Amino acid sequence: MRFRCAVLDDFQNVACAYADWSALGDRVEVVSFTGHFATEDELATALADFDFVVTLRERVSFPASLLNRLSRLKLLIASGMRNSVIDYTAAQAGGITVCGTQSSSAPPLELTWALLLGLARGIVQENNALRDGGPWQSTVGADLDGRTLGLLGLGKIGSRVAQVGLAFGMKVTAWSQNLTEERADEVGVELASSKEELLATGDFVSVHLALGDRTRGLIGAPELALLKPTAYLINTSRAAIVDQDALLAALHEGRIAGAGVDVFDVEPLPGDHPMRTAPRLLATPHLGYVSRANYERYYGQAVEDIQAYLDGTPIRVLG
């Protein structure tokens, strides 16, 4: 029997190039979808004839209502080893094995600093002016040396962001609900006494928290009001941690200097979404994990997951 495997949201059309799918031989036909299916009905129709599905991170939700419609689905592979948009109970009930892959924290770390530096030095504005015959120098850069970097979260990514900040000569503070002084000392940063203190004292504030009940809406209008008018907010974590309407209001009203955002409440962003035209915003289309090395890891290990499943010994099983 020849199985069919769908690769979802392969926007750059690189999934087949970044892994050796030939290792599966003639047992599996691989079909890459370079567009995004916006509705559950579209997904259910597109995936009806597939045995395996490979999905990137949490781009596509797999609730029970969808999984129950995919009667042929046997194996669902999601990049990363944690996924909050898959209904594992429904998958198990439907006899669907869910597997993951390893993921590197380096790409989101690097993008965090790309956004922060881009904002601080007006890179996009100055580049556009240079290319379009605009003014020669129109911005004055914000300094990093001697300024305070506030980190919401000091986990795998946050701690690496801290090390870069220290290398720039920044004072680095951190806070989260469970962060201890011992952990802060271990990383070489100061533990803020509260979320409010971190926001009020930070010149740059960067979000590095997992999304959960305690972090959803953690930064709303009252919290944004604590930021200095010269402060910048960076979010490469999850959109729902920061109230999107409150952030848009702060940007439009000039209550903060700017924001760097890689995550959104709806992805891909609709063409008329207000985030596309917000002032003081440097935004990227969820590129945090999008790098060659990470894609090679994702797709290469997806092939391994399929091989192991076909051999009857699934690996990296989730749920």
PDB file of C-alpha atoms in Angstrom:
ATOM      1  CA  MET A   1       0.000   0.000   0.000  1.00  0.00           C
ATOM      2  CA  ARG A   2       1.272   3.468  -0.907  1.00  0.00           C
ATOM      3  CA  PHE A   3       0.567   6.151   1.670  1.00  0.00           C
ATOM      4  CA  ARG A   4      -0.014   9.838   0.983  1.00  0.00           C
ATOM      5  CA  CYS A   5       1.600  12.597   3.070  1.00  0.00           C
ATOM      6  CA  ALA A   6       0.492  16.240   3.056  1.00  0.00           C
ATOM      7  CA  VAL A   7       2.927  18.987   4.081  1.00  0.00           C
ATOM      8  CA  LEU A   8       0.972  22.063   5.137  1.00  0.00           C
ATOM      9  CA  ASP A   9       1.856  25.764   4.812  1.00  0.00           C
ATOM     10  CA  ASP A  10       5.079  25.220   2.893  1.00  0.00           C
ATOM     11  CA  PHE A  11       5.035  28.915   2.000  1.00  0.00           C
ATOM     12  CA  GLN A  12       8.601  28.989   0.648  1.00  0.00           C
ATOM     13  CA  ASN A  13       8.161  25.655  -1.184  1.00  0.00           C
ATOM     14  CA  VAL A  14      11.273  24.194   0.462  1.00  0.00           C
ATOM     15  CA  ALA A  15       9.974  21.171   2.400  1.00  0.00           C
ATOM     16  CA  CYS A  16      11.004  18.684  -0.257  1.00  0.00           C
ATOM     17  CA  ALA A  17      14.399  20.331  -0.748  1.00  0.00           C
ATOM     18  CA  TYR A  18      15.365  20.509   2.940  1.00  0.00           C
ATOM     19  CA  ALA A  19      15.002  16.781   3.694  1.00  0.00           C
ATOM     20  CA  ASP A  20      15.741  13.484   1.980  1.00  0.00           C
ATOM     21  CA  TRP A  21      12.217  12.224   1.415  1.00  0.00           C
ATOM     22  CA  SER A  22      13.589   9.580  -0.948  1.00  0.00           C
ATOM     23  CA  ALA A  23      14.466   7.639   2.201  1.00  0.00           C
ATOM     24  CA  LEU A  24      10.785   6.666   2.253  1.00  0.00           C
ATOM     25  CA  GLY A  25      11.143   5.029  -1.135  1.00  0.00           C
ATOM     26  CA  ASP A  26       7.952   4.279  -3.019  1.00  0.00           C
ATOM     27  CA  ARG A  27       5.963   3.755   0.167  1.00  0.00           C
ATOM     28  CA  VAL A  28       4.914   7.403   0.542  1.00  0.00           C
ATOM     29  CA  GLU A  29       3.769  10.062  -1.917  1.00  0.00           C
ATOM     30  CA  VAL A  30       4.552  13.539  -0.580  1.00  0.00           C
ATOM     31  CA  VAL A  31       2.373  16.514  -1.547  1.00  0.00           C
ATOM     32  CA  SER A  32       3.396  20.024  -0.466  1.00  0.00           C
ATOM     33  CA  PHE A  33       0.791  22.768  -0.058  1.00  0.00           C
ATOM     34  CA  THR A  34       2.318  26.238  -0.466  1.00  0.00           C
ATOM     35  CA  GLY A  35      -0.901  28.103   0.399  1.00  0.00           C
ATOM     36  CA  HIS A  36      -2.796  28.348   3.660  1.00  0.00           C
ATOM     37  CA  PHE A  37      -6.201  26.758   4.212  1.00  0.00           C
ATOM     38  CA  ALA A  38      -8.172  29.390   6.084  1.00  0.00           C
ATOM     39  CA  THR A  39     -11.154  27.318   7.218  1.00  0.00           C
ATOM     40  CA  GLU A  40     -11.780  23.910   8.722  1.00  0.00           C
ATOM     41  CA  ASP A  41     -13.932  22.948   5.747  1.00  0.00           C
ATOM     42  CA  GLU A  42     -11.079  23.747   3.346  1.00  0.00           C
ATOM     43  CA  LEU A  43      -8.683  21.691   5.439  1.00  0.00           C
ATOM     44  CA  ALA A  44     -11.038  18.754   5.736  1.00  0.00           C
ATOM     45  CA  THR A  45     -11.542  18.683   1.975  1.00  0.00           C
ATOM     46  CA  ALA A  46      -7.850  19.074   1.158  1.00  0.00           C
ATOM     47  CA  LEU A  47      -6.705  16.396   3.622  1.00  0.00           C
ATOM     48  CA  ALA A  48      -9.448  13.833   3.048  1.00  0.00           C
ATOM     49  CA  ASP A  49      -7.221  11.533   0.982  1.00  0.00           C
ATOM     50  CA  PHE A  50      -4.063  11.718   3.095  1.00  0.00           C
ATOM     51  CA  ASP A  51      -2.715   9.206   5.590  1.00  0.00           C
ATOM     52  CA  PHE A  52      -0.003  11.437   7.057  1.00  0.00           C
ATOM     53  CA  VAL A  53       0.087  15.192   7.685  1.00  0.00           C
ATOM     54  CA  VAL A  54       3.090  17.378   8.531  1.00  0.00           C
ATOM     55  CA  THR A  55       2.255  20.748  10.072  1.00  0.00           C
ATOM     56  CA  LEU A  56       4.593  23.544  11.183  1.00  0.00           C
ATOM     57  CA  ARG A  57       4.466  24.652  14.806  1.00  0.00           C
ATOM     58  CA  GLU A  58       0.973  25.899  15.707  1.00  0.00           C
ATOM     59  CA  ARG A  59       0.011  27.414  12.361  1.00  0.00           C
ATOM     60  CA  VAL A  60      -2.924  25.025  11.903  1.00  0.00           C
ATOM     61  CA  SER A  61      -5.335  23.888  14.608  1.00  0.00           C
ATOM     62  CA  PHE A  62      -6.422  20.259  14.764  1.00  0.00           C
ATOM     63  CA  PRO A  63      -9.502  20.236  17.019  1.00  0.00           C
ATOM     64  CA  ALA A  64     -11.719  17.208  17.461  1.00  0.00           C
ATOM     65  CA  SER A  65     -14.172  18.588  14.907  1.00  0.00           C
ATOM     66  CA  LEU A  66     -11.475  18.419  12.212  1.00  0.00           C
ATOM     67  CA  LEU A  67      -9.778  15.200  13.288  1.00  0.00           C
ATOM     68  CA  ASN A  68     -13.120  13.390  13.331  1.00  0.00           C
ATOM     69  CA  ARG A  69     -13.583  14.264   9.658  1.00  0.00           C
ATOM     70  CA  LEU A  70     -10.198  12.893   8.610  1.00  0.00           C
ATOM     71  CA  SER A  71     -11.065   9.201   8.608  1.00  0.00           C
ATOM     72  CA  ARG A  72      -7.951   8.243   6.632  1.00  0.00           C
ATOM     73  CA  LEU A  73      -5.455  10.119   8.836  1.00  0.00           C
ATOM     74  CA  LYS A  74      -3.070   7.828  10.719  1.00  0.00           C
ATOM     75  CA  LEU A  75      -0.082  10.031  11.580  1.00  0.00           C
ATOM     76  CA  LEU A  76       0.079  13.753  12.425  1.00  0.00           C
ATOM     77  CA  ILE A  77       3.552  15.310  12.739  1.00  0.00           C
ATOM     78  CA  ALA A  78       4.017  18.771  14.223  1.00  0.00           C
ATOM     79  CA  SER A  79       7.381  20.502  14.349  1.00  0.00           C
ATOM     80  CA  GLY A  80       8.542  21.045  17.901  1.00  0.00           C
ATOM     81  CA  MET A  81       7.836  18.900  20.926  1.00  0.00           C
ATOM     82  CA  ARG A  82       4.925  20.931  22.266  1.00  0.00           C
ATOM     83  CA  ASN A  83       1.726  21.899  20.493  1.00  0.00           C
ATOM     84  CA  SER A  84      -1.310  23.551  22.082  1.00  0.00           C
ATOM     85  CA  VAL A  85      -3.627  23.439  19.044  1.00  0.00           C
ATOM     86  CA  ILE A  86      -3.888  19.669  18.634  1.00  0.00           C
ATOM     87  CA  ASP A  87      -6.661  17.803  20.463  1.00  0.00           C
ATOM     88  CA  TYR A  88      -4.661  14.806  21.660  1.00  0.00           C
ATOM     89  CA  THR A  89      -7.675  13.102  23.201  1.00  0.00           C
ATOM     90  CA  ALA A  90      -9.544  13.187  19.896  1.00  0.00           C
ATOM     91  CA  ALA A  91      -6.443  11.998  18.038  1.00  0.00           C
ATOM     92  CA  GLN A  92      -6.054   9.027  20.364  1.00  0.00           C
ATOM     93  CA  ALA A  93      -9.739   8.186  20.084  1.00  0.00           C
ATOM     94  CA  GLY A  94      -9.422   8.236  16.295  1.00  0.00           C
ATOM     95  CA  GLY A  95      -6.341   6.030  16.256  1.00  0.00           C
ATOM     96  CA  ILE A  96      -4.114   8.905  15.107  1.00  0.00           C
ATOM     97  CA  THR A  97      -0.505   8.903  16.265  1.00  0.00           C
ATOM     98  CA  VAL A  98       0.896  12.393  16.944  1.00  0.00           C
ATOM     99  CA  CYS A  99       4.647  12.932  16.739  1.00  0.00           C
ATOM    100  CA  GLY A 100       6.952  15.929  17.027  1.00  0.00           C
ATOM    101  CA  THR A 101      10.465  17.006  16.120  1.00  0.00           C
ATOM    102  CA  GLN A 102      13.266  18.814  17.852  1.00  0.00           C
ATOM    103  CA  SER A 103      13.454  22.596  17.518  1.00  0.00           C
ATOM    104  CA  SER A 104      16.250  25.097  18.111  1.00  0.00           C
ATOM    105  CA  SER A 105      15.892  28.212  20.254  1.00  0.00           C
ATOM    106  CA  ALA A 106      18.539  30.047  18.208  1.00  0.00           C
ATOM    107  CA  PRO A 107      16.301  31.350  15.375  1.00  0.00           C
ATOM    108  CA  PRO A 108      13.751  33.121  17.645  1.00  0.00           C
ATOM    109  CA  LEU A 109      16.614  34.495  19.724  1.00  0.00           C
ATOM    110  CA  GLU A 110      18.217  35.935  16.606  1.00  0.00           C
ATOM    111  CA  LEU A 111      14.952  37.392  15.306  1.00  0.00           C
ATOM    112  CA  THR A 112      14.282  39.033  18.669  1.00  0.00           C
ATOM    113  CA  TRP A 113      17.523  40.961  18.317  1.00  0.00           C
ATOM    114  CA  ALA A 114      16.856  41.717  14.643  1.00  0.00           C
ATOM    115  CA  LEU A 115      13.589  43.387  15.628  1.00  0.00           C
ATOM    116  CA  LEU A 116      15.060  45.161  18.627  1.00  0.00           C
ATOM    117  CA  LEU A 117      18.022  46.539  16.699  1.00  0.00           C
ATOM    118  CA  GLY A 118      15.867  47.381  13.702  1.00  0.00           C
ATOM    119  CA  LEU A 119      13.643  49.501  15.924  1.00  0.00           C
ATOM    120  CA  ALA A 120      16.456  51.079  17.901  1.00  0.00           C
ATOM    121  CA  ARG A 121      18.335  52.268  14.834  1.00  0.00           C
ATOM    122  CA  GLY A 122      15.431  52.926  12.459  1.00  0.00           C
ATOM    123  CA  ILE A 123      16.837  50.433   9.974  1.00  0.00           C
ATOM    124  CA  VAL A 124      13.747  50.042   7.793  1.00  0.00           C
ATOM    125  CA  GLN A 125      12.960  53.754   7.652  1.00  0.00           C
ATOM    126  CA  GLU A 126      16.557  54.697   6.842  1.00  0.00           C
ATOM    127  CA  ASN A 127      16.953  51.946   4.258  1.00  0.00           C
ATOM    128  CA  ASN A 128      13.737  52.948   2.509  1.00  0.00           C
ATOM    129  CA  ALA A 129      14.804  56.587   2.455  1.00  0.00           C
ATOM    130  CA  LEU A 130      18.222  55.714   1.049  1.00  0.00           C
ATOM    131  CA  ARG A 131      16.750  53.557  -1.730  1.00  0.00           C
ATOM    132  CA  ASP A 132      13.898  55.928  -2.583  1.00  0.00           C
ATOM    133  CA  GLY A 133      15.840  59.186  -2.689  1.00  0.00           C
ATOM    134  CA  GLY A 134      14.603  60.312   0.699  1.00  0.00           C
ATOM    135  CA  PRO A 135      16.487  62.341   3.308  1.00  0.00           C
ATOM    136  CA  TRP A 136      20.061  61.467   4.193  1.00  0.00           C
ATOM    137  CA  GLN A 137      19.620  60.605   7.884  1.00  0.00           C
ATOM    138  CA  SER A 138      16.213  61.266   9.377  1.00  0.00           C
ATOM    139  CA  THR A 139      16.302  59.338  12.655  1.00  0.00           C
ATOM    140  CA  VAL A 140      18.380  59.417  15.834  1.00  0.00           C
ATOM    141  CA  GLY A 141      19.094  55.930  17.115  1.00  0.00           C
ATOM    142  CA  ALA A 142      18.172  54.708  20.579  1.00  0.00           C
ATOM    143  CA  ASP A 143      21.218  53.518  22.542  1.00  0.00           C
ATOM    144  CA  LEU A 144      21.516  50.043  23.996  1.00  0.00           C
ATOM    145  CA  ASP A 145      24.680  50.498  26.051  1.00  0.00           C
ATOM    146  CA  GLY A 146      23.715  51.509  29.568  1.00  0.00           C
ATOM    147  CA  ARG A 147      19.989  51.066  28.947  1.00  0.00           C
ATOM    148  CA  THR A 148      17.690  48.547  30.633  1.00  0.00           C
ATOM    149  CA  LEU A 149      16.409  45.424  28.922  1.00  0.00           C
ATOM    150  CA  GLY A 150      13.413  43.932  30.707  1.00  0.00           C
ATOM    151  CA  LEU A 151      12.621  40.295  29.986  1.00  0.00           C
ATOM    152  CA  LEU A 152       9.249  38.743  30.649  1.00  0.00           C
ATOM    153  CA  GLY A 153      10.419  35.153  30.998  1.00  0.00           C
ATOM    154  CA  LEU A 154      13.894  33.763  31.539  1.00  0.00           C
ATOM    155  CA  GLY A 155      13.623  30.303  30.035  1.00  0.00           C
ATOM    156  CA  LYS A 156      15.571  28.754  27.192  1.00  0.00           C
ATOM    157  CA  ILE A 157      15.128  31.727  24.834  1.00  0.00           C
ATOM    158  CA  GLY A 158      14.875  34.514  27.398  1.00  0.00           C
ATOM    159  CA  SER A 159      18.146  33.553  29.055  1.00  0.00           C
ATOM    160  CA  ARG A 160      19.969  33.649  25.715  1.00  0.00           C
ATOM    161  CA  VAL A 161      18.423  37.027  24.893  1.00  0.00           C
ATOM    162  CA  ALA A 162      19.763  38.177  28.274  1.00  0.00           C
ATOM    163  CA  GLN A 163      23.310  37.127  27.402  1.00  0.00           C
ATOM    164  CA  VAL A 164      23.254  39.210  24.222  1.00  0.00           C
ATOM    165  CA  GLY A 165      21.893  42.189  26.131  1.00  0.00           C
ATOM    166  CA  LEU A 166      24.694  41.912  28.662  1.00  0.00           C
ATOM    167  CA  ALA A 167      27.217  41.774  25.811  1.00  0.00           C
ATOM    168  CA  PHE A 168      25.786  45.078  24.535  1.00  0.00           C
ATOM    169  CA  GLY A 169      26.436  46.600  27.966  1.00  0.00           C
ATOM    170  CA  MET A 170      22.772  46.679  28.954  1.00  0.00           C
ATOM    171  CA  LYS A 171      21.342  46.290  32.420  1.00  0.00           C
ATOM    172  CA  VAL A 172      19.097  43.229  32.189  1.00  0.00           C
ATOM    173  CA  THR A 173      16.140  42.589  34.479  1.00  0.00           C
ATOM    174  CA  ALA A 174      13.692  39.705  34.349  1.00  0.00           C
ATOM    175  CA  TRP A 175      10.333  38.666  35.793  1.00  0.00           C
ATOM    176  CA  SER A 176       7.815  35.858  35.524  1.00  0.00           C
ATOM    177  CA  GLN A 177       5.408  34.294  37.983  1.00  0.00           C
ATOM    178  CA  ASN A 178       7.779  31.475  38.883  1.00  0.00           C
ATOM    179  CA  LEU A 179      11.151  33.157  38.412  1.00  0.00           C
ATOM    180  CA  THR A 180      13.437  32.890  41.424  1.00  0.00           C
ATOM    181  CA  GLU A 181      16.357  35.037  42.491  1.00  0.00           C
ATOM    182  CA  GLU A 182      18.585  31.977  42.212  1.00  0.00           C
ATOM    183  CA  ARG A 183      17.682  31.523  38.536  1.00  0.00           C
ATOM    184  CA  ALA A 184      18.199  35.223  37.820  1.00  0.00           C
ATOM    185  CA  ASP A 185      21.610  35.111  39.514  1.00  0.00           C
ATOM    186  CA  GLU A 186      22.505  32.026  37.509  1.00  0.00           C
ATOM    187  CA  VAL A 187      21.897  33.918  34.249  1.00  0.00           C
ATOM    188  CA  GLY A 188      23.558  37.085  35.581  1.00  0.00           C
ATOM    189  CA  VAL A 189      20.504  39.352  35.542  1.00  0.00           C
ATOM    190  CA  GLU A 190      18.489  41.207  38.159  1.00  0.00           C
ATOM    191  CA  LEU A 191      15.148  39.862  39.355  1.00  0.00           C
ATOM    192  CA  ALA A 192      12.485  42.556  39.088  1.00  0.00           C
ATOM    193  CA  SER A 193      10.293  42.779  42.170  1.00  0.00           C
ATOM    194  CA  SER A 194       7.153  42.735  40.016  1.00  0.00           C
ATOM    195  CA  LYS A 195       5.845  42.791  36.488  1.00  0.00           C
ATOM    196  CA  GLU A 196       4.955  46.429  37.027  1.00  0.00           C
ATOM    197  CA  GLU A 197       8.481  47.375  38.067  1.00  0.00           C
ATOM    198  CA  LEU A 198       9.960  45.625  35.035  1.00  0.00           C
ATOM    199  CA  LEU A 199       7.636  47.442  32.650  1.00  0.00           C
ATOM    200  CA  ALA A 200       8.125  50.837  34.269  1.00  0.00           C
ATOM    201  CA  THR A 201      11.928  50.661  34.245  1.00  0.00           C
ATOM    202  CA  GLY A 202      12.606  48.934  30.934  1.00  0.00           C
ATOM    203  CA  ASP A 203      13.876  50.843  27.914  1.00  0.00           C
ATOM    204  CA  PHE A 204      13.312  47.683  25.880  1.00  0.00           C
ATOM    205  CA  VAL A 205      10.867  44.995  27.050  1.00  0.00           C
ATOM    206  CA  SER A 206      10.865  41.589  25.382  1.00  0.00           C
ATOM    207  CA  VAL A 207       8.312  38.798  25.860  1.00  0.00           C
ATOM    208  CA  HIS A 208       9.578  35.207  26.219  1.00  0.00           C
ATOM    209  CA  LEU A 209       6.775  33.329  27.947  1.00  0.00           C
ATOM    210  CA  ALA A 210       4.754  30.271  27.015  1.00  0.00           C
ATOM    211  CA  LEU A 211       1.070  30.906  26.417  1.00  0.00           C
ATOM    212  CA  GLY A 212      -1.204  29.575  29.127  1.00  0.00           C
ATOM    213  CA  ASP A 213      -4.060  30.590  31.386  1.00  0.00           C
ATOM    214  CA  ARG A 214      -1.767  32.749  33.515  1.00  0.00           C
ATOM    215  CA  THR A 215      -0.048  34.524  30.627  1.00  0.00           C
ATOM    216  CA  ARG A 216      -2.963  35.108  28.251  1.00  0.00           C
ATOM    217  CA  GLY A 217      -3.601  38.861  28.238  1.00  0.00           C
ATOM    218  CA  LEU A 218      -0.728  39.401  30.671  1.00  0.00           C
ATOM    219  CA  ILE A 219       0.109  42.714  28.989  1.00  0.00           C
ATOM    220  CA  GLY A 220      -3.010  44.813  28.570  1.00  0.00           C
ATOM    221  CA  ALA A 221      -3.794  48.511  28.527  1.00  0.00           C
ATOM    222  CA  PRO A 222      -2.840  49.086  32.222  1.00  0.00           C
ATOM    223  CA  GLU A 223       0.510  47.367  31.724  1.00  0.00           C
ATOM    224  CA  LEU A 224       1.283  49.203  28.480  1.00  0.00           C
ATOM    225  CA  ALA A 225       0.535  52.467  30.269  1.00  0.00           C
ATOM    226  CA  LEU A 226       3.449  51.732  32.602  1.00  0.00           C
ATOM    227  CA  LEU A 227       5.993  51.747  29.766  1.00  0.00           C
ATOM    228  CA  LYS A 228       8.089  54.848  29.220  1.00  0.00           C
ATOM    229  CA  PRO A 229       7.126  56.889  26.144  1.00  0.00           C
ATOM    230  CA  THR A 230      10.666  56.130  24.905  1.00  0.00           C
ATOM    231  CA  ALA A 231      10.346  52.377  25.471  1.00  0.00           C
ATOM    232  CA  TYR A 232      10.072  49.608  22.881  1.00  0.00           C
ATOM    233  CA  LEU A 233       8.115  46.353  23.258  1.00  0.00           C
ATOM    234  CA  ILE A 234       9.222  43.169  21.468  1.00  0.00           C
ATOM    235  CA  ASN A 235       7.017  40.090  21.156  1.00  0.00           C
ATOM    236  CA  THR A 236       8.301  37.001  19.364  1.00  0.00           C
ATOM    237  CA  SER A 237       6.473  34.629  21.721  1.00  0.00           C
ATOM    238  CA  ARG A 238       2.674  34.439  21.385  1.00  0.00           C
ATOM    239  CA  ALA A 239       0.280  37.168  20.278  1.00  0.00           C
ATOM    240  CA  ALA A 240      -2.311  36.458  22.966  1.00  0.00           C
ATOM    241  CA  ILE A 241       0.127  37.381  25.750  1.00  0.00           C
ATOM    242  CA  VAL A 242      -0.203  41.028  24.670  1.00  0.00           C
ATOM    243  CA  ASP A 243      -3.654  42.565  24.184  1.00  0.00           C
ATOM    244  CA  GLN A 244      -3.590  43.374  20.479  1.00  0.00           C
ATOM    245  CA  ASP A 245      -6.148  46.186  20.605  1.00  0.00           C
ATOM    246  CA  ALA A 246      -4.368  47.825  23.529  1.00  0.00           C
ATOM    247  CA  LEU A 247      -1.039  47.608  21.698  1.00  0.00           C
ATOM    248  CA  LEU A 248      -2.509  49.143  18.554  1.00  0.00           C
ATOM    249  CA  ALA A 249      -3.955  51.985  20.610  1.00  0.00           C
ATOM    250  CA  ALA A 250      -0.599  52.646  22.292  1.00  0.00           C
ATOM    251  CA  LEU A 251       1.153  52.727  18.906  1.00  0.00           C
ATOM    252  CA  HIS A 252      -1.398  55.006  17.254  1.00  0.00           C
ATOM    253  CA  GLU A 253      -1.406  57.391  20.203  1.00  0.00           C
ATOM    254  CA  GLY A 254       2.399  57.464  20.429  1.00  0.00           C
ATOM    255  CA  ARG A 255       2.415  56.337  24.053  1.00  0.00           C
ATOM    256  CA  ILE A 256       5.420  54.085  23.400  1.00  0.00           C
ATOM    257  CA  ALA A 257       8.310  54.592  20.993  1.00  0.00           C
ATOM    258  CA  GLY A 258       7.558  51.429  19.044  1.00  0.00           C
ATOM    259  CA  ALA A 259       7.004  47.698  18.972  1.00  0.00           C
ATOM    260  CA  GLY A 260       8.581  44.752  17.207  1.00  0.00           C
ATOM    261  CA  VAL A 261       6.084  41.928  16.612  1.00  0.00           C
ATOM    262  CA  ASP A 262       6.422  38.517  14.966  1.00  0.00           C
ATOM    263  CA  VAL A 263       3.169  36.933  16.188  1.00  0.00           C
ATOM    264  CA  PHE A 264      -0.456  37.875  15.533  1.00  0.00           C
ATOM    265  CA  ASP A 265      -3.960  37.002  16.637  1.00  0.00           C
ATOM    266  CA  VAL A 266      -4.766  35.739  13.130  1.00  0.00           C
ATOM    267  CA  GLU A 267      -2.159  34.161  10.854  1.00  0.00           C
ATOM    268  CA  PRO A 268      -1.606  34.758   8.044  1.00  0.00           C
ATOM    269  CA  LEU A 269      -2.745  38.340   8.605  1.00  0.00           C
ATOM    270  CA  PRO A 270      -5.718  39.383   6.456  1.00  0.00           C
ATOM    271  CA  GLY A 271      -4.877  42.105   3.967  1.00  0.00           C
ATOM    272  CA  ASP A 272      -6.924  44.685   5.849  1.00  0.00           C
ATOM    273  CA  HIS A 273      -5.687  43.800   9.347  1.00  0.00           C
ATOM    274  CA  PRO A 274      -4.769  46.967  11.315  1.00  0.00           C
ATOM    275  CA  MET A 275      -1.384  45.490  12.258  1.00  0.00           C
ATOM    276  CA  ARG A 276      -0.326  45.859   8.627  1.00  0.00           C
ATOM    277  CA  THR A 277      -0.554  49.651   8.767  1.00  0.00           C
ATOM    278  CA  ALA A 278       0.089  50.496  12.425  1.00  0.00           C
ATOM    279  CA  PRO A 279       2.620  53.290  13.031  1.00  0.00           C
ATOM    280  CA  ARG A 280       5.802  52.704  15.049  1.00  0.00           C
ATOM    281  CA  LEU A 281       5.553  48.972  14.333  1.00  0.00           C
ATOM    282  CA  LEU A 282       8.264  46.740  12.915  1.00  0.00           C
ATOM    283  CA  ALA A 283       6.493  43.498  12.056  1.00  0.00           C
ATOM    284  CA  THR A 284       7.532  40.187  10.498  1.00  0.00           C
ATOM    285  CA  PRO A 285       5.242  37.310   9.367  1.00  0.00           C
ATOM    286  CA  HIS A 286       6.017  34.847  12.192  1.00  0.00           C
ATOM    287  CA  LEU A 287       9.593  34.189  11.147  1.00  0.00           C
ATOM    288  CA  GLY A 288      10.844  33.324  14.628  1.00  0.00           C
ATOM    289  CA  TYR A 289      11.506  29.669  13.864  1.00  0.00           C
ATOM    290  CA  VAL A 290      11.941  30.058  10.095  1.00  0.00           C
ATOM    291  CA  SER A 291      15.590  29.354   9.351  1.00  0.00           C
ATOM    292  CA  ARG A 292      17.371  26.860   7.133  1.00  0.00           C
ATOM    293  CA  ALA A 293      18.817  24.824   9.998  1.00  0.00           C
ATOM    294  CA  ASN A 294      15.474  24.629  11.778  1.00  0.00           C
ATOM    295  CA  TYR A 295      13.625  23.640   8.607  1.00  0.00           C
ATOM    296  CA  GLU A 296      16.202  20.955   7.866  1.00  0.00           C
ATOM    297  CA  ARG A 297      15.654  19.673  11.400  1.00  0.00           C
ATOM    298  CA  TYR A 298      11.855  19.815  11.148  1.00  0.00           C
ATOM    299  CA  TYR A 299      11.491  18.113   7.790  1.00  0.00           C
ATOM    300  CA  GLY A 300      14.400  15.725   8.273  1.00  0.00           C
ATOM    301  CA  GLN A 301      12.941  14.467  11.532  1.00  0.00           C
ATOM    302  CA  ALA A 302       9.458  14.342   9.981  1.00  0.00           C
ATOM    303  CA  VAL A 303      10.894  11.806   7.545  1.00  0.00           C
ATOM    304  CA  GLU A 304      12.355   9.898  10.522  1.00  0.00           C
ATOM    305  CA  ASP A 305       8.967   9.989  12.262  1.00  0.00           C
ATOM    306  CA  ILE A 306       7.271   8.543   9.192  1.00  0.00           C
ATOM    307  CA  GLN A 307       9.912   5.827   8.816  1.00  0.00           C
ATOM    308  CA  ALA A 308       9.554   4.848  12.470  1.00  0.00           C
ATOM    309  CA  TYR A 309       5.759   4.757  12.198  1.00  0.00           C
ATOM    310  CA  LEU A 310       5.921   2.549   9.116  1.00  0.00           C
ATOM    311  CA  ASP A 311       8.300   0.251  10.995  1.00  0.00           C
ATOM    312  CA  GLY A 312       5.786  -0.020  13.835  1.00  0.00           C
ATOM    313  CA  THR A 313       7.902   1.838  16.409  1.00  0.00           C
ATOM    314  CA  PRO A 314       6.779   5.503  16.490  1.00  0.00           C
ATOM    315  CA  ILE A 315       9.271   7.999  17.929  1.00  0.00           C
ATOM    316  CA  ARG A 316       8.912  11.451  19.520  1.00  0.00           C
ATOM    317  CA  VAL A 317       5.260  10.715  20.315  1.00  0.00           C
ATOM    318  CA  LEU A 318       3.275  13.669  21.717  1.00  0.00           C
ATOM    319  CA  GLY A 319       0.158  13.848  23.843  1.00  0.00           C
TER     320      GLY A 319
END
